[in-house]
PDB file of C-alpha atoms in Angstrom:
ATOM      1  CA  MET A   1     108.137  60.788 116.218  1.00 68.00           C
ATOM      2  CA  ASP A   2     109.786  57.409 116.724  1.00 80.00           C
ATOM      3  CA  ARG A   3     108.250  54.969 114.209  1.00 87.00           C
ATOM      4  CA  THR A   4     108.923  51.240 114.003  1.00 92.00           C
ATOM      5  CA  ARG A   5     109.269  49.308 110.750  1.00 91.00           C
ATOM      6  CA  PRO A   6     105.701  47.959 111.097  1.00 93.00           C
ATOM      7  CA  ASN A   7     104.491  51.549 111.552  1.00 92.00           C
ATOM      8  CA  ARG A   8     106.220  52.554 108.322  1.00 92.00           C
ATOM      9  CA  VAL A   9     104.739  49.617 106.423  1.00 93.00           C
ATOM     10  CA  THR A  10     101.276  50.679 107.599  1.00 95.00           C
ATOM     11  CA  LEU A  11     101.984  54.275 106.568  1.00 94.00           C
ATOM     12  CA  ARG A  12     103.134  53.160 103.130  1.00 92.00           C
ATOM     13  CA  ASP A  13     100.120  50.919 102.605  1.00 94.00           C
ATOM     14  CA  GLY A  14      97.818  53.673 103.844  1.00 94.00           C
ATOM     15  CA  MET A  15      99.366  56.228 101.497  1.00 95.00           C
ATOM     16  CA  TYR A  16      98.825  54.022  98.454  1.00 94.00           C
ATOM     17  CA  GLU A  17      95.288  53.144  99.515  1.00 95.00           C
ATOM     18  CA  ALA A  18      94.365  56.799 100.122  1.00 95.00           C
ATOM     19  CA  VAL A  19      95.825  58.003  96.826  1.00 95.00           C
ATOM     20  CA  GLU A  20      94.166  55.205  94.857  1.00 95.00           C
ATOM     21  CA  GLN A  21      90.794  55.946  96.494  1.00 95.00           C
ATOM     22  CA  ALA A  22      91.184  59.659  95.763  1.00 94.00           C
ATOM     23  CA  PHE A  23      92.043  59.003  92.114  1.00 94.00           C
ATOM     24  CA  ALA A  24      88.932  56.846  91.778  1.00 93.00           C
ATOM     25  CA  ALA A  25      86.738  59.516  93.397  1.00 92.00           C
ATOM     26  CA  ALA A  26      88.178  62.139  91.032  1.00 90.00           C
ATOM     27  CA  GLY A  27      87.586  59.967  87.963  1.00 92.00           C
ATOM     28  CA  ILE A  28      91.298  59.449  87.274  1.00 92.00           C
ATOM     29  CA  PRO A  29      92.061  55.895  86.058  1.00 92.00           C
ATOM     30  CA  TRP A  30      94.674  54.644  88.531  1.00 92.00           C
ATOM     31  CA  GLU A  31      95.211  51.440  86.564  1.00 92.00           C
ATOM     32  CA  ARG A  32      96.233  53.438  83.470  1.00 92.00           C
ATOM     33  CA  CYS A  33      98.745  55.626  85.294  1.00 92.00           C
ATOM     34  CA  PHE A  34     102.472  55.011  85.222  1.00 92.00           C
ATOM     35  CA  ARG A  35     103.422  54.699  88.889  1.00 90.00           C
ATOM     36  CA  GLN A  36     106.878  54.789  90.376  1.00 88.00           C
ATOM     37  CA  ASP A  37     107.634  54.298  94.033  1.00 85.00           C
ATOM     38  CA  VAL A  38     109.964  56.971  95.424  1.00 78.00           C
ATOM     39  CA  GLY A  39     110.517  55.780  98.985  1.00 74.00           C
ATOM     40  CA  ASP A  40     108.000  57.731 101.032  1.00 82.00           C
ATOM     41  CA  SER A  41     106.258  59.222  97.996  1.00 90.00           C
ATOM     42  CA  ILE A  42     104.596  58.237  94.728  1.00 92.00           C
ATOM     43  CA  LEU A  43     105.258  59.526  91.218  1.00 93.00           C
ATOM     44  CA  ALA A  44     102.066  59.135  89.169  1.00 93.00           C
ATOM     45  CA  LEU A  45     102.029  59.981  85.457  1.00 94.00           C
ATOM     46  CA  VAL A  46      98.575  60.182  83.926  1.00 92.00           C
ATOM     47  CA  PRO A  47      97.675  59.661  80.242  1.00 88.00           C
ATOM     48  CA  ALA A  48      97.433  62.924  78.312  1.00 85.00           C
ATOM     49  CA  GLU A  49      93.772  62.359  77.453  1.00 86.00           C
ATOM     50  CA  VAL A  50      92.743  62.562  81.118  1.00 88.00           C
ATOM     51  CA  PRO A  51      91.427  66.112  81.760  1.00 88.00           C
ATOM     52  CA  LYS A  52      93.773  68.132  83.941  1.00 90.00           C
ATOM     53  CA  GLY A  53      90.736  69.564  85.682  1.00 89.00           C
ATOM     54  CA  ALA A  54      90.333  66.255  87.510  1.00 90.00           C
ATOM     55  CA  PHE A  55      93.483  67.076  89.470  1.00 93.00           C
ATOM     56  CA  ALA A  56      92.529  70.683  90.096  1.00 92.00           C
ATOM     57  CA  GLY A  57      88.947  69.947  91.092  1.00 90.00           C
ATOM     58  CA  ARG A  58      87.946  66.775  92.906  1.00 91.00           C
ATOM     59  CA  LEU A  59      91.319  65.195  93.709  1.00 94.00           C
ATOM     60  CA  PRO A  60      92.508  67.445  96.580  1.00 94.00           C
ATOM     61  CA  THR A  61      89.283  67.153  98.586  1.00 93.00           C
ATOM     62  CA  ALA A  62      88.975  63.442  97.805  1.00 95.00           C
ATOM     63  CA  LEU A  63      92.504  62.868  99.069  1.00 96.00           C
ATOM     64  CA  VAL A  64      91.747  64.803 102.257  1.00 95.00           C
ATOM     65  CA  ALA A  65      88.719  62.551 102.830  1.00 95.00           C
ATOM     66  CA  ALA A  66      90.731  59.377 102.226  1.00 95.00           C
ATOM     67  CA  LEU A  67      93.516  60.503 104.548  1.00 95.00           C
ATOM     68  CA  GLY A  68      90.973  61.411 107.203  1.00 94.00           C
ATOM     69  CA  ALA A  69      89.395  57.959 106.999  1.00 95.00           C
ATOM     70  CA  HIS A  70      92.805  56.333 107.461  1.00 96.00           C
ATOM     71  CA  ASN A  71      93.865  58.579 110.320  1.00 94.00           C
ATOM     72  CA  GLU A  72      90.636  58.055 112.260  1.00 94.00           C
ATOM     73  CA  VAL A  73      91.390  54.369 112.799  1.00 95.00           C
ATOM     74  CA  HIS A  74      95.158  54.508 113.317  1.00 94.00           C
ATOM     75  CA  PRO A  75      97.355  55.650 116.210  1.00 93.00           C
ATOM     76  CA  PRO A  76      99.388  58.880 115.897  1.00 91.00           C
ATOM     77  CA  GLU A  77     102.535  57.109 114.675  1.00 93.00           C
ATOM     78  CA  GLU A  78     100.568  55.634 111.747  1.00 94.00           C
ATOM     79  CA  ARG A  79      98.668  58.761 110.716  1.00 94.00           C
ATOM     80  CA  ILE A  80      99.459  60.307 107.356  1.00 95.00           C
ATOM     81  CA  ARG A  81     100.017  63.878 106.211  1.00 95.00           C
ATOM     82  CA  LEU A  82     100.980  64.465 102.590  1.00 95.00           C
ATOM     83  CA  ARG A  83     102.405  67.059 100.236  1.00 96.00           C
ATOM     84  CA  MET A  84     101.217  66.889  96.628  1.00 96.00           C
ATOM     85  CA  ALA A  85     102.675  68.639  93.566  1.00 96.00           C
ATOM     86  CA  LEU A  86     100.665  69.251  90.372  1.00 96.00           C
ATOM     87  CA  HIS A  87     102.453  69.858  87.071  1.00 94.00           C
ATOM     88  CA  ALA A  88     102.205  68.846  83.406  1.00 91.00           C
ATOM     89  CA  GLY A  89     104.717  68.361  80.608  1.00 88.00           C
ATOM     90  CA  GLU A  90     106.335  66.032  78.104  1.00 86.00           C
ATOM     91  CA  VAL A  91     107.754  62.753  79.431  1.00 87.00           C
ATOM     92  CA  THR A  92     110.164  60.261  77.842  1.00 89.00           C
ATOM     93  CA  TYR A  93     109.872  56.548  78.627  1.00 86.00           C
ATOM     94  CA  ASP A  94     112.949  54.326  78.343  1.00 86.00           C
ATOM     95  CA  ASP A  95     114.233  50.965  79.537  1.00 86.00           C
ATOM     96  CA  HIS A  96     114.875  52.375  82.992  1.00 85.00           C
ATOM     97  CA  GLY A  97     111.540  54.080  83.534  1.00 85.00           C
ATOM     98  CA  VAL A  98     110.830  57.732  82.778  1.00 87.00           C
ATOM     99  CA  THR A  99     112.754  60.958  82.461  1.00 85.00           C
ATOM    100  CA  ALA A 100     111.631  64.526  81.924  1.00 86.00           C
ATOM    101  CA  THR A 101     112.354  68.080  82.921  1.00 88.00           C
ATOM    102  CA  ALA A 102     108.708  68.225  84.011  1.00 89.00           C
ATOM    103  CA  ILE A 103     109.276  65.400  86.512  1.00 91.00           C
ATOM    104  CA  ILE A 104     112.322  67.119  87.977  1.00 91.00           C
ATOM    105  CA  HIS A 105     110.320  70.342  88.246  1.00 92.00           C
ATOM    106  CA  ALA A 106     107.492  68.579  90.084  1.00 93.00           C
ATOM    107  CA  CYS A 107     109.981  67.049  92.534  1.00 93.00           C
ATOM    108  CA  ARG A 108     111.518  70.471  93.191  1.00 93.00           C
ATOM    109  CA  LEU A 109     108.055  71.879  93.906  1.00 95.00           C
ATOM    110  CA  LEU A 110     107.385  69.035  96.320  1.00 94.00           C
ATOM    111  CA  ASP A 111     110.580  69.886  98.217  1.00 93.00           C
ATOM    112  CA  ALA A 112     109.867  73.634  98.376  1.00 94.00           C
ATOM    113  CA  PRO A 113     110.440  74.976 101.925  1.00 93.00           C
ATOM    114  CA  PRO A 114     107.232  77.098 101.852  1.00 92.00           C
ATOM    115  CA  LEU A 115     105.209  73.943 101.148  1.00 93.00           C
ATOM    116  CA  LYS A 116     106.861  72.033 103.978  1.00 92.00           C
ATOM    117  CA  GLU A 117     106.333  74.948 106.343  1.00 90.00           C
ATOM    118  CA  ALA A 118     102.708  75.280 105.277  1.00 90.00           C
ATOM    119  CA  LEU A 119     101.967  71.652 106.120  1.00 90.00           C
ATOM    120  CA  ALA A 120     103.970  71.800 109.342  1.00 89.00           C
ATOM    121  CA  ARG A 121     101.999  74.784 110.605  1.00 86.00           C
ATOM    122  CA  SER A 122      98.633  73.543 109.368  1.00 85.00           C
ATOM    123  CA  SER A 123      96.298  71.361 111.384  1.00 84.00           C
ATOM    124  CA  GLY A 124      95.245  69.610 108.175  1.00 89.00           C
ATOM    125  CA  THR A 125      96.509  66.513 106.393  1.00 94.00           C
ATOM    126  CA  LEU A 126      97.339  67.806 102.909  1.00 94.00           C
ATOM    127  CA  ALA A 127      99.323  70.635 101.331  1.00 94.00           C
ATOM    128  CA  VAL A 128      99.089  71.042  97.553  1.00 95.00           C
ATOM    129  CA  ILE A 129     101.470  72.992  95.353  1.00 96.00           C
ATOM    130  CA  ALA A 130     100.707  73.680  91.693  1.00 95.00           C
ATOM    131  CA  SER A 131     103.319  74.848  89.232  1.00 93.00           C
ATOM    132  CA  GLU A 132     103.038  78.337  87.803  1.00 91.00           C
ATOM    133  CA  TRP A 133     101.992  76.783  84.477  1.00 90.00           C
ATOM    134  CA  PHE A 134      99.380  74.482  85.998  1.00 93.00           C
ATOM    135  CA  PHE A 135      97.819  77.277  88.020  1.00 92.00           C
ATOM    136  CA  THR A 136      97.828  79.763  85.127  1.00 88.00           C
ATOM    137  CA  GLU A 137      96.556  77.371  82.465  1.00 88.00           C
ATOM    138  CA  VAL A 138      94.181  75.191  84.481  1.00 91.00           C
ATOM    139  CA  ILE A 139      93.268  76.251  88.010  1.00 92.00           C
ATOM    140  CA  ARG A 140      92.658  79.978  87.693  1.00 88.00           C
ATOM    141  CA  HIS A 141      90.027  79.613  84.957  1.00 86.00           C
ATOM    142  CA  HIS A 142      87.373  77.794  87.001  1.00 87.00           C
ATOM    143  CA  ALA A 143      85.805  78.745  90.319  1.00 86.00           C
ATOM    144  CA  ALA A 144      85.237  75.038  91.021  1.00 87.00           C
ATOM    145  CA  TYR A 145      89.016  74.618  91.251  1.00 90.00           C
ATOM    146  CA  ALA A 146      89.148  77.162  94.119  1.00 90.00           C
ATOM    147  CA  PRO A 147      91.793  79.480  92.589  1.00 90.00           C
ATOM    148  CA  ASN A 148      91.235  82.019  95.371  1.00 87.00           C
ATOM    149  CA  GLU A 149      92.443  79.474  97.915  1.00 90.00           C
ATOM    150  CA  TYR A 150      95.899  79.287  96.323  1.00 91.00           C
ATOM    151  CA  LEU A 151      98.790  81.456  97.396  1.00 90.00           C
ATOM    152  CA  ARG A 152     101.812  82.215  95.205  1.00 89.00           C
ATOM    153  CA  VAL A 153     105.149  81.440  96.882  1.00 90.00           C
ATOM    154  CA  PRO A 154     108.807  81.461  95.813  1.00 90.00           C
ATOM    155  CA  VAL A 155     110.454  78.106  95.149  1.00 91.00           C
ATOM    156  CA  ASP A 156     114.239  77.898  95.387  1.00 91.00           C
ATOM    157  CA  VAL A 157     115.419  74.291  95.432  1.00 90.00           C
ATOM    158  CA  LYS A 158     118.792  73.268  93.977  1.00 89.00           C
ATOM    159  CA  GLU A 159     118.989  74.726  90.442  1.00 84.00           C
ATOM    160  CA  THR A 160     115.276  75.546  90.351  1.00 86.00           C
ATOM    161  CA  SER A 161     114.175  79.107  91.061  1.00 88.00           C
ATOM    162  CA  CYS A 162     110.535  79.771  90.255  1.00 89.00           C
ATOM    163  CA  HIS A 163     107.124  80.240  91.862  1.00 91.00           C
ATOM    164  CA  GLY A 164     104.449  77.786  92.866  1.00 92.00           C
ATOM    165  CA  TRP A 165     100.891  78.066  94.173  1.00 93.00           C
ATOM    166  CA  ILE A 166     100.039  76.519  97.541  1.00 94.00           C
ATOM    167  CA  ARG A 167      96.636  75.401  98.782  1.00 93.00           C
ATOM    168  CA  LEU A 168      95.616  73.736 102.043  1.00 93.00           C
ATOM    169  CA  PRO A 169      92.337  71.995 101.087  1.00 92.00           C
ATOM    170  CA  ASP A 170      91.281  71.163 104.648  1.00 86.00           C
ATOM    171  CA  HIS A 171      92.630  74.265 106.351  1.00 71.00           C
ATOM    172  CA  GLY A 172      89.416  76.250 106.114  1.00 49.00           C
ATOM    173  CA  SER A 173      90.954  79.651 105.320  1.00 44.00           C
ATOM    174  CA  ALA A 174      88.906  81.770 102.932  1.00 31.00           C
ATOM    175  CA  HIS A 175      92.060  82.810 101.150  1.00 40.00           C
ATOM    176  CA  GLY A 176      93.955  79.524 101.438  1.00 41.00           C
ATOM    177  CA  VAL A 177      96.732  81.212 103.390  1.00 44.00           C
ATOM    178  CA  ALA A 178      99.718  78.878 103.459  1.00 49.00           C
ATOM    179  CA  VAL A 179     100.651  79.782 107.003  1.00 44.00           C
ATOM    180  CA  PRO A 180      97.612  79.512 109.296  1.00 38.00           C
ATOM    181  CA  PRO A 181      96.445  82.837 110.722  1.00 36.00           C
ATOM    182  CA  GLN A 182      97.484  83.577 114.258  1.00 36.00           C
ATOM    183  CA  THR A 183      95.592  85.614 116.795  1.00 35.00           C
ATOM    184  CA  ALA A 184      96.689  89.209 116.452  1.00 34.00           C
ATOM    185  CA  PRO A 185      98.871  90.116 119.417  1.00 36.00           C
ATOM    186  CA  SER A 186      97.753  92.996 121.571  1.00 33.00           C
ATOM    187  CA  VAL A 187     101.200  94.583 121.455  1.00 35.00           C
ATOM    188  CA  GLU A 188     104.086  94.084 119.067  1.00 39.00           C
ATOM    189  CA  ARG A 189     107.759  94.745 119.516  1.00 39.00           C
ATOM    190  CA  PRO A 190     108.663  98.402 119.112  1.00 40.00           C
ATOM    191  CA  VAL A 191     110.299 100.020 116.123  1.00 41.00           C
ATOM    192  CA  ALA A 192     112.663 102.871 116.894  1.00 40.00           C
ATOM    193  CA  MET A 193     112.386 105.949 114.698  1.00 41.00           C
ATOM    194  CA  PRO A 194     115.918 106.870 113.662  1.00 42.00           C
ATOM    195  CA  ASP A 195     115.759 110.592 114.408  1.00 42.00           C
ATOM    196  CA  GLU A 196     112.986 110.865 116.928  1.00 41.00           C
ATOM    197  CA  ARG A 197     114.214 108.580 119.731  1.00 33.00           C
ATOM    198  CA  GLN A 198     110.703 107.273 120.106  1.00 41.00           C
ATOM    199  CA  LEU A 199     109.169 103.825 120.115  1.00 45.00           C
ATOM    200  CA  PHE A 200     106.281 102.763 117.916  1.00 53.00           C
ATOM    201  CA  VAL A 201     104.016 100.057 119.328  1.00 59.00           C
ATOM    202  CA  VAL A 202     101.408  98.572 117.018  1.00 59.00           C
ATOM    203  CA  PRO A 203      97.895  98.712 118.470  1.00 63.00           C
ATOM    204  CA  VAL A 204      95.458  95.823 118.353  1.00 71.00           C
ATOM    205  CA  ILE A 205      94.371  95.358 114.723  1.00 79.00           C
ATOM    206  CA  ARG A 206      91.960  92.662 113.632  1.00 78.00           C
ATOM    207  CA  PRO A 207      90.849  92.040 110.034  1.00 75.00           C
ATOM    208  CA  ALA A 208      87.739  94.036 109.021  1.00 76.00           C
ATOM    209  CA  SER A 209      87.813  96.011 112.285  1.00 83.00           C
ATOM    210  CA  PRO A 210      87.591  99.834 112.278  1.00 86.00           C
ATOM    211  CA  GLU A 211      91.286  99.910 113.201  1.00 86.00           C
ATOM    212  CA  PHE A 212      92.076  97.733 110.186  1.00 88.00           C
ATOM    213  CA  TRP A 213      90.290 100.056 107.748  1.00 91.00           C
ATOM    214  CA  GLU A 214      91.877 103.120 109.322  1.00 91.00           C
ATOM    215  CA  PHE A 215      95.300 101.531 108.909  1.00 92.00           C
ATOM    216  CA  VAL A 216      94.551 100.730 105.249  1.00 94.00           C
ATOM    217  CA  ASP A 217      93.372 104.300 104.607  1.00 94.00           C
ATOM    218  CA  VAL A 218      96.573 105.752 106.040  1.00 93.00           C
ATOM    219  CA  LEU A 219      98.799 103.247 104.225  1.00 95.00           C
ATOM    220  CA  GLU A 220      97.248 104.349 100.934  1.00 95.00           C
ATOM    221  CA  THR A 221      98.340 107.944 101.538  1.00 95.00           C
ATOM    222  CA  ILE A 222     102.030 107.064 101.939  1.00 95.00           C
ATOM    223  CA  PRO A 223     103.974 107.752  98.709  1.00 94.00           C
ATOM    224  CA  CYS A 224     105.859 104.453  98.632  1.00 94.00           C
ATOM    225  CA  MET A 225     102.586 102.560  99.053  1.00 95.00           C
ATOM    226  CA  LYS A 226     100.828 104.586  96.369  1.00 93.00           C
ATOM    227  CA  ASN A 227     103.541 103.796  93.800  1.00 90.00           C
ATOM    228  CA  GLU A 228     103.353 100.189  92.576  1.00 88.00           C
ATOM    229  CA  HIS A 229     107.107  99.819  92.060  1.00 86.00           C
ATOM    230  CA  LEU A 230     107.993 101.225  95.480  1.00 89.00           C
ATOM    231  CA  ARG A 231     105.208  99.197  97.072  1.00 90.00           C
ATOM    232  CA  SER A 232     106.758  96.039  95.621  1.00 87.00           C
ATOM    233  CA  GLN A 233     110.085  97.024  97.206  1.00 86.00           C
ATOM    234  CA  VAL A 234     108.372  97.382 100.565  1.00 90.00           C
ATOM    235  CA  VAL A 235     106.888  93.906 100.136  1.00 88.00           C
ATOM    236  CA  GLU A 236     110.277  92.433  99.197  1.00 83.00           C
ATOM    237  CA  ASP A 237     111.699  93.680 102.501  1.00 84.00           C
ATOM    238  CA  LEU A 238     109.261  91.466 104.422  1.00 84.00           C
ATOM    239  CA  ARG A 239     110.454  87.979 105.415  1.00 80.00           C
ATOM    240  CA  PHE A 240     107.076  86.550 104.365  1.00 78.00           C
ATOM    241  CA  SER A 241     106.885  88.441 101.051  1.00 77.00           C
ATOM    242  CA  GLY A 242     106.144  85.244  99.142  1.00 71.00           C
ATOM    243  CA  MET A 243     102.975  84.751 101.177  1.00 75.00           C
ATOM    244  CA  ILE A 244     101.430  88.067 100.109  1.00 82.00           C
ATOM    245  CA  ARG A 245      98.871  87.780  97.354  1.00 82.00           C
ATOM    246  CA  TYR A 246      99.218  90.412  94.630  1.00 83.00           C
ATOM    247  CA  PHE A 247      96.264  92.448  93.352  1.00 86.00           C
ATOM    248  CA  GLY A 248      96.370  94.907  90.464  1.00 85.00           C
ATOM    249  CA  ASN A 249      94.028  97.207  92.351  1.00 90.00           C
ATOM    250  CA  ARG A 250      96.079  99.302  94.790  1.00 92.00           C
ATOM    251  CA  ARG A 251      93.652  99.203  97.712  1.00 93.00           C
ATOM    252  CA  ALA A 252      93.126  95.468  97.343  1.00 92.00           C
ATOM    253  CA  HIS A 253      96.889  94.944  97.310  1.00 92.00           C
ATOM    254  CA  VAL A 254      97.405  97.138 100.388  1.00 94.00           C
ATOM    255  CA  MET A 255      94.674  95.177 102.195  1.00 92.00           C
ATOM    256  CA  SER A 256      96.353  91.917 101.196  1.00 90.00           C
ATOM    257  CA  ILE A 257      99.691  93.165 102.530  1.00 92.00           C
ATOM    258  CA  LEU A 258      98.208  94.197 105.872  1.00 92.00           C
ATOM    259  CA  ARG A 259      96.184  90.982 106.276  1.00 88.00           C
ATOM    260  CA  THR A 260      99.298  88.886 105.712  1.00 85.00           C
ATOM    261  CA  CYS A 261     101.309  91.008 108.142  1.00 87.00           C
ATOM    262  CA  LEU A 262      98.669  90.314 110.796  1.00 86.00           C
ATOM    263  CA  ASP A 263      99.224  86.574 110.328  1.00 81.00           C
ATOM    264  CA  PHE A 264     102.828  86.853 111.511  1.00 78.00           C
ATOM    265  CA  GLU A 265     104.206  87.849 114.874  1.00 75.00           C
ATOM    266  CA  ASN A 266     105.559  91.393 114.556  1.00 80.00           C
ATOM    267  CA  GLY A 267     104.462  91.427 110.918  1.00 84.00           C
ATOM    268  CA  VAL A 268     102.990  94.924 111.138  1.00 88.00           C
ATOM    269  CA  VAL A 269     106.153  96.163 112.821  1.00 87.00           C
ATOM    270  CA  GLU A 270     108.150  94.788 109.882  1.00 87.00           C
ATOM    271  CA  LEU A 271     105.819  96.580 107.484  1.00 91.00           C
ATOM    272  CA  VAL A 272     106.259  99.888 109.296  1.00 90.00           C
ATOM    273  CA  GLN A 273     110.031  99.439 109.290  1.00 87.00           C
ATOM    274  CA  ALA A 274     110.034  98.602 105.558  1.00 89.00           C
ATOM    275  CA  ILE A 275     108.016 101.755 104.858  1.00 92.00           C
ATOM    276  CA  MET A 276     110.395 103.807 106.988  1.00 89.00           C
ATOM    277  CA  ASN A 277     113.253 102.485 104.846  1.00 87.00           C
ATOM    278  CA  GLN A 278     111.569 104.076 101.816  1.00 88.00           C
ATOM    279  CA  GLU A 279     110.216 107.280 103.325  1.00 88.00           C
ATOM    280  CA  SER A 280     111.823 110.365 104.808  1.00 85.00           C
ATOM    281  CA  VAL A 281     111.230 110.805 108.531  1.00 76.00           C
ATOM    282  CA  GLU A 282     109.809 114.202 107.589  1.00 82.00           C
ATOM    283  CA  SER A 283     107.045 112.530 105.575  1.00 86.00           C
ATOM    284  CA  VAL A 284     103.682 113.739 106.872  1.00 91.00           C
ATOM    285  CA  PRO A 285     101.832 110.540 105.796  1.00 90.00           C
ATOM    286  CA  LEU A 286     104.483 108.443 107.566  1.00 89.00           C
ATOM    287  CA  ARG A 287     104.049 110.470 110.739  1.00 87.00           C
ATOM    288  CA  HIS A 288     100.301 109.952 110.450  1.00 88.00           C
ATOM    289  CA  LEU A 289     100.899 106.203 110.274  1.00 88.00           C
ATOM    290  CA  LEU A 290     103.156 106.301 113.313  1.00 85.00           C
ATOM    291  CA  SER A 291     100.579 108.329 115.205  1.00 84.00           C
ATOM    292  CA  LEU A 292      98.229 105.332 115.030  1.00 81.00           C
ATOM    293  CA  GLY A 293     100.528 103.540 117.424  1.00 67.00           C
ATOM    294  CA  ALA A 294     101.537 104.388 120.929  1.00 47.00           C
ATOM    295  CA  ALA A 295     104.639 106.564 120.930  1.00 38.00           C
ATOM    296  CA  THR A 296     106.576 106.843 124.158  1.00 33.00           C
ATOM    297  CA  SER A 297     109.940 108.345 124.988  1.00 33.00           C
ATOM    298  CA  ARG A 298     112.866 106.034 125.602  1.00 34.00           C
TER     299      ARG A 298
END
């Protein structure tokens, strides 16, 4: 989008106004925060005595509301969409401002490709990423902080290699899926069985449909899906592995894997191929899985 300098000034003013309004709504004292302008973003450091729950609870939804109010009265080139990173740690103040490993970590989270992709593919205005520490120590302990709406993703930016937790507060997904669900295609690209010279075409599968539960039942019978270690290797073979939510319960994890696969074009095909990489073509459970699709000769 081609923006003029006046457009950018309006965007900048709107960003500050929205963030300040959201802080006030969440009970976070904006006037007591150390604030540093970072071009098209804001670094806000909050006094240690302010409860971290204020950031996990009210702030995301308050910021969505403030952004919505701004966007309603501005043209497309002056509408705002934001990424927000949540982290905590020790900070050192000096004559030049502030420095801290925690600040660097928060900036790396903000630049994480999965977060950028999540916002790009969302119809909403805000994408939030919490650090592993912030999610584990703050968010996951309270239902009011919507822990089930966060999705764990890999973060590899410069020297930082870790995980973060993404949420799209105004996306409306029950599971807070970072990449918005797509309509399940009626037919996916075929996977060729190495020794059978056949093609496997995934049938229509929709979440919670009879076909979905049948697929889950069969997946659970496959040796590499029954074994947690081998199942994790199957997941790692998927291009969207970081989007799959882990569950300690095997069936819940298998369901999570299949649901995520359905969100991506040819995701189920990738899953079948990953399983085939682990299983012998003579595997009876694998053949049962393949029988769910339409097999035709080449």
